[in-house]
């Protein structure tokens, strides 16, 4: 059976946390599309490929493999078989990623992989354009939002847990910058699909938010 839950929203809103909980509760496959864009960005940085070098990017995209796995309840991202789960979350990747994810060839490739992964599966997929572009017919579409200050705080806490050293100001600046680029890019910008359910989670606890999301999914599964 195929069942698709699309969770979109801006950086640091908590899409990953909610997607993990949904995957666990319903036994769905969890697909973090941001990790896929991050992996391409890391591969480009490592090979010194600039965003204007289309031929090199095309070659890179035809060669790399990106796999998302779960090990002991943790998401593991493999780039060409190497565990890059931490390497994809550095400042360098954050600074370069919006440029990379605005490229049509990169987006087309990711779209192809994302649609393939979900074929015949029950999945929860989180990103920026899942409900609007990747799966316009998704069974459930949720768009999470929160104020930029709250999102910066959440990212800061996440970074601390992962041992990433960044000040609040740095995180806030990086989130604001990504918001702007992600929502104004030409190809597949971050936007709420018309039929997505908007949840502002600025004031919601994780429990309140997850219960809300579970209810929406359960309601749809009954139909
Ligand atoms: O969710 P995240 O912060 O890991 O995403 C990293 C970047 O990837 C984000 O700034 C925009 C891009 N992205 C995208 O353009 N489309 C997606 N579906 C997911 C992420």
Short mmCIF file of C-alpha atoms and ligand atoms in Angstrom, two decimals:
data_model
loop_
_atom_site.label_atom_id
_atom_site.label_comp_id
_atom_site.label_asym_id
_atom_site.label_seq_id
_atom_site.Cartn_x
_atom_site.Cartn_y
_atom_site.Cartn_z
CA UNK A 1 0.00 0.00 0.00
CA UNK A 2 1.18 3.49 -0.69
CA UNK A 3 0.56 6.31 1.76
CA UNK A 4 2.42 9.60 1.71
CA UNK A 5 2.69 12.16 4.47
CA UNK A 6 4.38 15.36 3.30
CA UNK A 7 5.81 17.68 5.94
CA UNK A 8 7.14 21.00 4.71
CA UNK A 9 8.28 24.18 6.37
CA UNK A 10 11.23 26.50 6.93
CA UNK A 11 14.60 25.75 8.57
CA UNK A 12 14.57 24.80 12.24
CA UNK A 13 10.81 24.45 12.56
CA UNK A 14 11.02 20.86 13.83
CA UNK A 15 10.06 18.92 10.71
CA UNK A 16 12.73 16.30 11.40
CA UNK A 17 11.58 15.68 14.95
CA UNK A 18 7.96 15.30 13.92
CA UNK A 19 8.81 13.14 10.91
CA UNK A 20 10.79 10.80 13.21
CA UNK A 21 7.87 10.50 15.62
CA UNK A 22 5.39 9.86 12.80
CA UNK A 23 7.68 7.23 11.26
CA UNK A 24 7.98 5.48 14.61
CA UNK A 25 4.29 5.62 15.50
CA UNK A 26 2.95 4.43 12.15
CA UNK A 27 5.91 2.33 11.00
CA UNK A 28 6.43 4.57 7.97
CA UNK A 29 9.66 5.01 6.09
CA UNK A 30 11.24 8.35 7.05
CA UNK A 31 12.78 10.42 4.26
CA UNK A 32 14.69 13.57 5.20
CA UNK A 33 15.07 15.34 1.86
CA UNK A 34 17.16 18.13 3.43
CA UNK A 35 19.81 15.49 4.18
CA UNK A 36 19.84 14.62 0.48
CA UNK A 37 20.42 18.26 -0.56
CA UNK A 38 23.05 18.52 2.17
CA UNK A 39 24.86 15.45 0.82
CA UNK A 40 25.04 16.90 -2.69
CA UNK A 41 26.33 20.16 -1.19
CA UNK A 42 29.03 18.33 0.77
CA UNK A 43 30.09 16.37 -2.31
CA UNK A 44 30.40 19.62 -4.28
CA UNK A 45 32.40 21.30 -1.52
CA UNK A 46 34.76 18.35 -1.30
CA UNK A 47 35.35 18.38 -5.04
CA UNK A 48 35.59 22.15 -5.19
CA UNK A 49 32.72 22.43 -7.63
CA UNK A 50 31.07 25.85 -7.90
CA UNK A 51 27.35 26.34 -8.49
CA UNK A 52 27.95 27.66 -12.01
CA UNK A 53 29.88 24.55 -13.12
CA UNK A 54 26.94 22.74 -14.65
CA UNK A 55 28.84 19.99 -16.46
CA UNK A 56 30.77 19.00 -13.37
CA UNK A 57 27.59 19.01 -11.30
CA UNK A 58 25.85 16.81 -13.85
CA UNK A 59 28.73 14.34 -13.75
CA UNK A 60 28.75 14.37 -9.96
CA UNK A 61 24.99 13.74 -9.81
CA UNK A 62 25.31 10.79 -12.16
CA UNK A 63 28.01 9.26 -9.99
CA UNK A 64 27.06 9.80 -6.35
CA UNK A 65 24.90 7.56 -4.23
CA UNK A 66 22.89 8.89 -1.29
CA UNK A 67 21.28 6.50 1.15
CA UNK A 68 19.18 7.24 4.23
CA UNK A 69 19.17 4.55 6.87
CA UNK A 70 18.09 4.12 10.45
CA UNK A 71 20.48 2.66 12.98
CA UNK A 72 19.49 2.35 16.65
CA UNK A 73 16.74 4.90 16.17
CA UNK A 74 19.18 7.43 14.64
CA UNK A 75 19.09 8.67 11.08
CA UNK A 76 22.26 7.78 9.20
CA UNK A 77 23.13 9.44 5.90
CA UNK A 78 25.52 7.66 3.57
CA UNK A 79 27.24 9.49 0.74
CA UNK A 80 28.95 6.99 -1.57
CA UNK A 81 28.77 4.55 1.33
CA UNK A 82 30.46 6.90 3.83
CA UNK A 83 28.60 8.00 6.95
CA UNK A 84 28.27 11.78 6.55
CA UNK A 85 25.50 12.34 9.12
CA UNK A 86 27.62 14.91 10.96
CA UNK A 87 29.65 16.26 8.06
CA UNK A 88 26.48 17.48 6.30
CA UNK A 89 25.51 19.76 9.21
CA UNK A 90 28.50 22.09 9.33
CA UNK A 91 28.57 25.87 8.85
CA UNK A 92 30.25 25.41 5.47
CA UNK A 93 27.42 23.22 4.22
CA UNK A 94 24.80 25.60 5.66
CA UNK A 95 26.42 28.53 3.90
CA UNK A 96 26.52 26.84 0.49
CA UNK A 97 23.32 24.78 0.51
CA UNK A 98 20.76 27.34 -0.56
CA UNK A 99 22.73 28.04 -3.74
CA UNK A 100 22.99 24.33 -4.48
CA UNK A 101 19.36 23.56 -3.77
CA UNK A 102 18.25 26.38 -6.09
CA UNK A 103 19.82 24.58 -9.08
CA UNK A 104 17.33 22.97 -11.44
CA UNK A 105 19.58 19.99 -12.27
CA UNK A 106 20.05 19.22 -8.60
CA UNK A 107 16.32 19.53 -7.86
CA UNK A 108 15.37 17.34 -10.83
CA UNK A 109 17.71 14.61 -9.68
CA UNK A 110 16.47 14.77 -6.07
CA UNK A 111 12.85 14.70 -7.26
CA UNK A 112 13.56 11.56 -9.27
CA UNK A 113 15.21 9.83 -6.30
CA UNK A 114 12.48 10.93 -3.87
CA UNK A 115 9.67 9.63 -6.08
CA UNK A 116 11.50 6.34 -6.57
CA UNK A 117 12.07 5.84 -2.83
CA UNK A 118 8.38 6.33 -2.11
CA UNK A 119 7.05 3.98 -4.76
CA UNK A 120 4.54 1.59 -3.20
CA UNK A 121 5.68 2.59 0.30
CA UNK A 122 4.17 4.21 3.33
CA UNK A 123 6.40 7.22 3.87
CA UNK A 124 6.73 10.42 5.78
CA UNK A 125 8.83 12.80 3.73
CA UNK A 126 10.00 16.16 5.03
CA UNK A 127 11.41 19.09 3.13
CA UNK A 128 10.43 22.35 1.46
CA UNK A 129 8.53 21.31 -1.65
CA UNK A 130 7.17 17.85 -0.89
CA UNK A 131 3.47 18.78 -0.82
CA UNK A 132 3.79 21.42 -3.54
CA UNK A 133 6.02 19.68 -6.10
CA UNK A 134 7.31 16.20 -5.26
CA UNK A 135 3.95 14.73 -4.21
CA UNK A 136 1.14 17.11 -5.13
CA UNK A 137 -1.25 14.18 -4.46
CA UNK A 138 0.18 13.24 -1.05
CA UNK A 139 -2.41 11.71 1.30
CA UNK A 140 -1.54 14.17 4.08
CA UNK A 141 0.14 17.54 3.63
CA UNK A 142 1.31 19.48 6.63
CA UNK A 143 3.05 22.83 6.58
CA UNK A 144 4.78 23.66 9.86
CA UNK A 145 5.66 27.22 10.73
CA UNK A 146 7.09 29.13 13.72
CA UNK A 147 8.69 32.52 14.28
CA UNK A 148 12.27 32.89 13.11
CA UNK A 149 13.50 33.52 16.69
CA UNK A 150 11.90 30.32 17.95
CA UNK A 151 13.35 28.35 15.04
CA UNK A 152 16.82 29.76 15.69
CA UNK A 153 16.51 28.67 19.32
CA UNK A 154 15.49 25.17 18.29
CA UNK A 155 18.43 24.91 15.86
CA UNK A 156 20.77 26.18 18.57
CA UNK A 157 19.62 23.44 20.95
CA UNK A 158 19.97 20.82 18.20
CA UNK A 159 23.47 22.06 17.37
CA UNK A 160 24.50 21.88 21.01
CA UNK A 161 23.34 18.27 21.22
CA UNK A 162 25.40 17.51 18.13
CA UNK A 163 28.43 19.37 19.46
CA UNK A 164 28.23 22.11 16.80
CA UNK A 165 29.54 25.41 18.18
CA UNK A 166 27.55 28.42 16.94
CA UNK A 167 26.25 31.49 18.76
CA UNK A 168 22.53 32.40 18.80
CA UNK A 169 23.25 35.39 16.54
CA UNK A 170 25.07 33.22 14.01
CA UNK A 171 22.25 30.67 13.94
CA UNK A 172 19.60 33.39 13.64
CA UNK A 173 21.46 35.01 10.76
CA UNK A 174 21.94 31.68 8.98
CA UNK A 175 18.25 30.74 9.38
CA UNK A 176 17.09 34.15 8.12
CA UNK A 177 19.37 33.96 5.12
CA UNK A 178 18.18 30.47 4.22
CA UNK A 179 14.53 31.49 4.64
CA UNK A 180 15.02 34.28 2.17
CA UNK A 181 16.87 32.25 -0.45
CA UNK A 182 14.66 29.15 -0.06
CA UNK A 183 11.43 31.11 -0.45
CA UNK A 184 12.52 33.37 -3.30
CA UNK A 185 14.32 30.88 -5.54
CA UNK A 186 12.85 30.32 -8.98
CA UNK A 187 12.70 26.52 -8.98
CA UNK A 188 10.40 24.90 -6.47
CA UNK A 189 10.54 27.59 -3.77
CA UNK A 190 9.56 26.92 -0.19
CA UNK A 191 5.83 27.49 -0.06
CA UNK A 192 2.76 26.05 1.50
CA UNK A 193 0.73 23.95 -0.95
CA UNK A 194 -2.80 25.39 -1.21
CA UNK A 195 -4.30 22.25 0.27
CA UNK A 196 -1.69 21.75 3.02
CA UNK A 197 -2.75 22.05 6.65
CA UNK A 198 -0.89 24.93 8.27
CA UNK A 199 0.25 24.40 11.85
CA UNK A 200 1.95 27.27 13.65
CA UNK A 201 3.96 25.49 16.32
CA UNK A 202 5.64 28.52 17.94
CA UNK A 203 3.60 28.03 21.11
CA UNK A 204 3.03 24.29 20.94
CA UNK A 205 4.86 21.70 23.00
CA UNK A 206 6.22 18.72 21.11
CA UNK A 207 3.48 16.58 22.62
CA UNK A 208 0.72 18.96 21.53
CA UNK A 209 2.15 19.19 18.05
CA UNK A 210 2.68 15.46 17.61
CA UNK A 211 -0.83 14.68 18.85
CA UNK A 212 -2.26 17.12 16.36
CA UNK A 213 -0.28 15.55 13.52
CA UNK A 214 -1.20 11.99 14.58
CA UNK A 215 -4.88 12.93 14.59
CA UNK A 216 -4.68 14.34 11.08
CA UNK A 217 -2.97 11.19 9.80
CA UNK A 218 -5.32 8.81 11.61
CA UNK A 219 -8.34 10.65 10.28
CA UNK A 220 -7.04 10.29 6.73
CA UNK A 221 -6.14 6.61 7.18
CA UNK A 222 -9.74 5.83 8.18
CA UNK A 223 -11.02 7.03 4.82
O1 LIG B 1 15.78 20.75 6.32
P1 LIG B 1 17.24 21.17 6.22
O2 LIG B 1 17.57 22.40 7.02
O3 LIG B 1 18.19 20.05 6.50
O4 LIG B 1 17.43 21.57 4.67
C1 LIG B 1 18.63 22.04 4.19
C2 LIG B 1 18.45 22.89 2.96
O5 LIG B 1 18.04 22.07 1.87
C3 LIG B 1 17.44 24.02 3.05
O6 LIG B 1 18.04 25.26 3.31
C4 LIG B 1 16.77 24.04 1.70
C5 LIG B 1 17.13 22.75 1.06
N1 LIG B 1 15.98 21.88 0.84
C6 LIG B 1 15.25 22.09 -0.30
O7 LIG B 1 15.51 23.03 -1.03
N2 LIG B 1 14.20 21.27 -0.60
C7 LIG B 1 13.89 20.25 0.20
N3 LIG B 1 12.87 19.44 -0.12
C8 LIG B 1 14.62 20.03 1.39
C9 LIG B 1 15.66 20.87 1.68
#
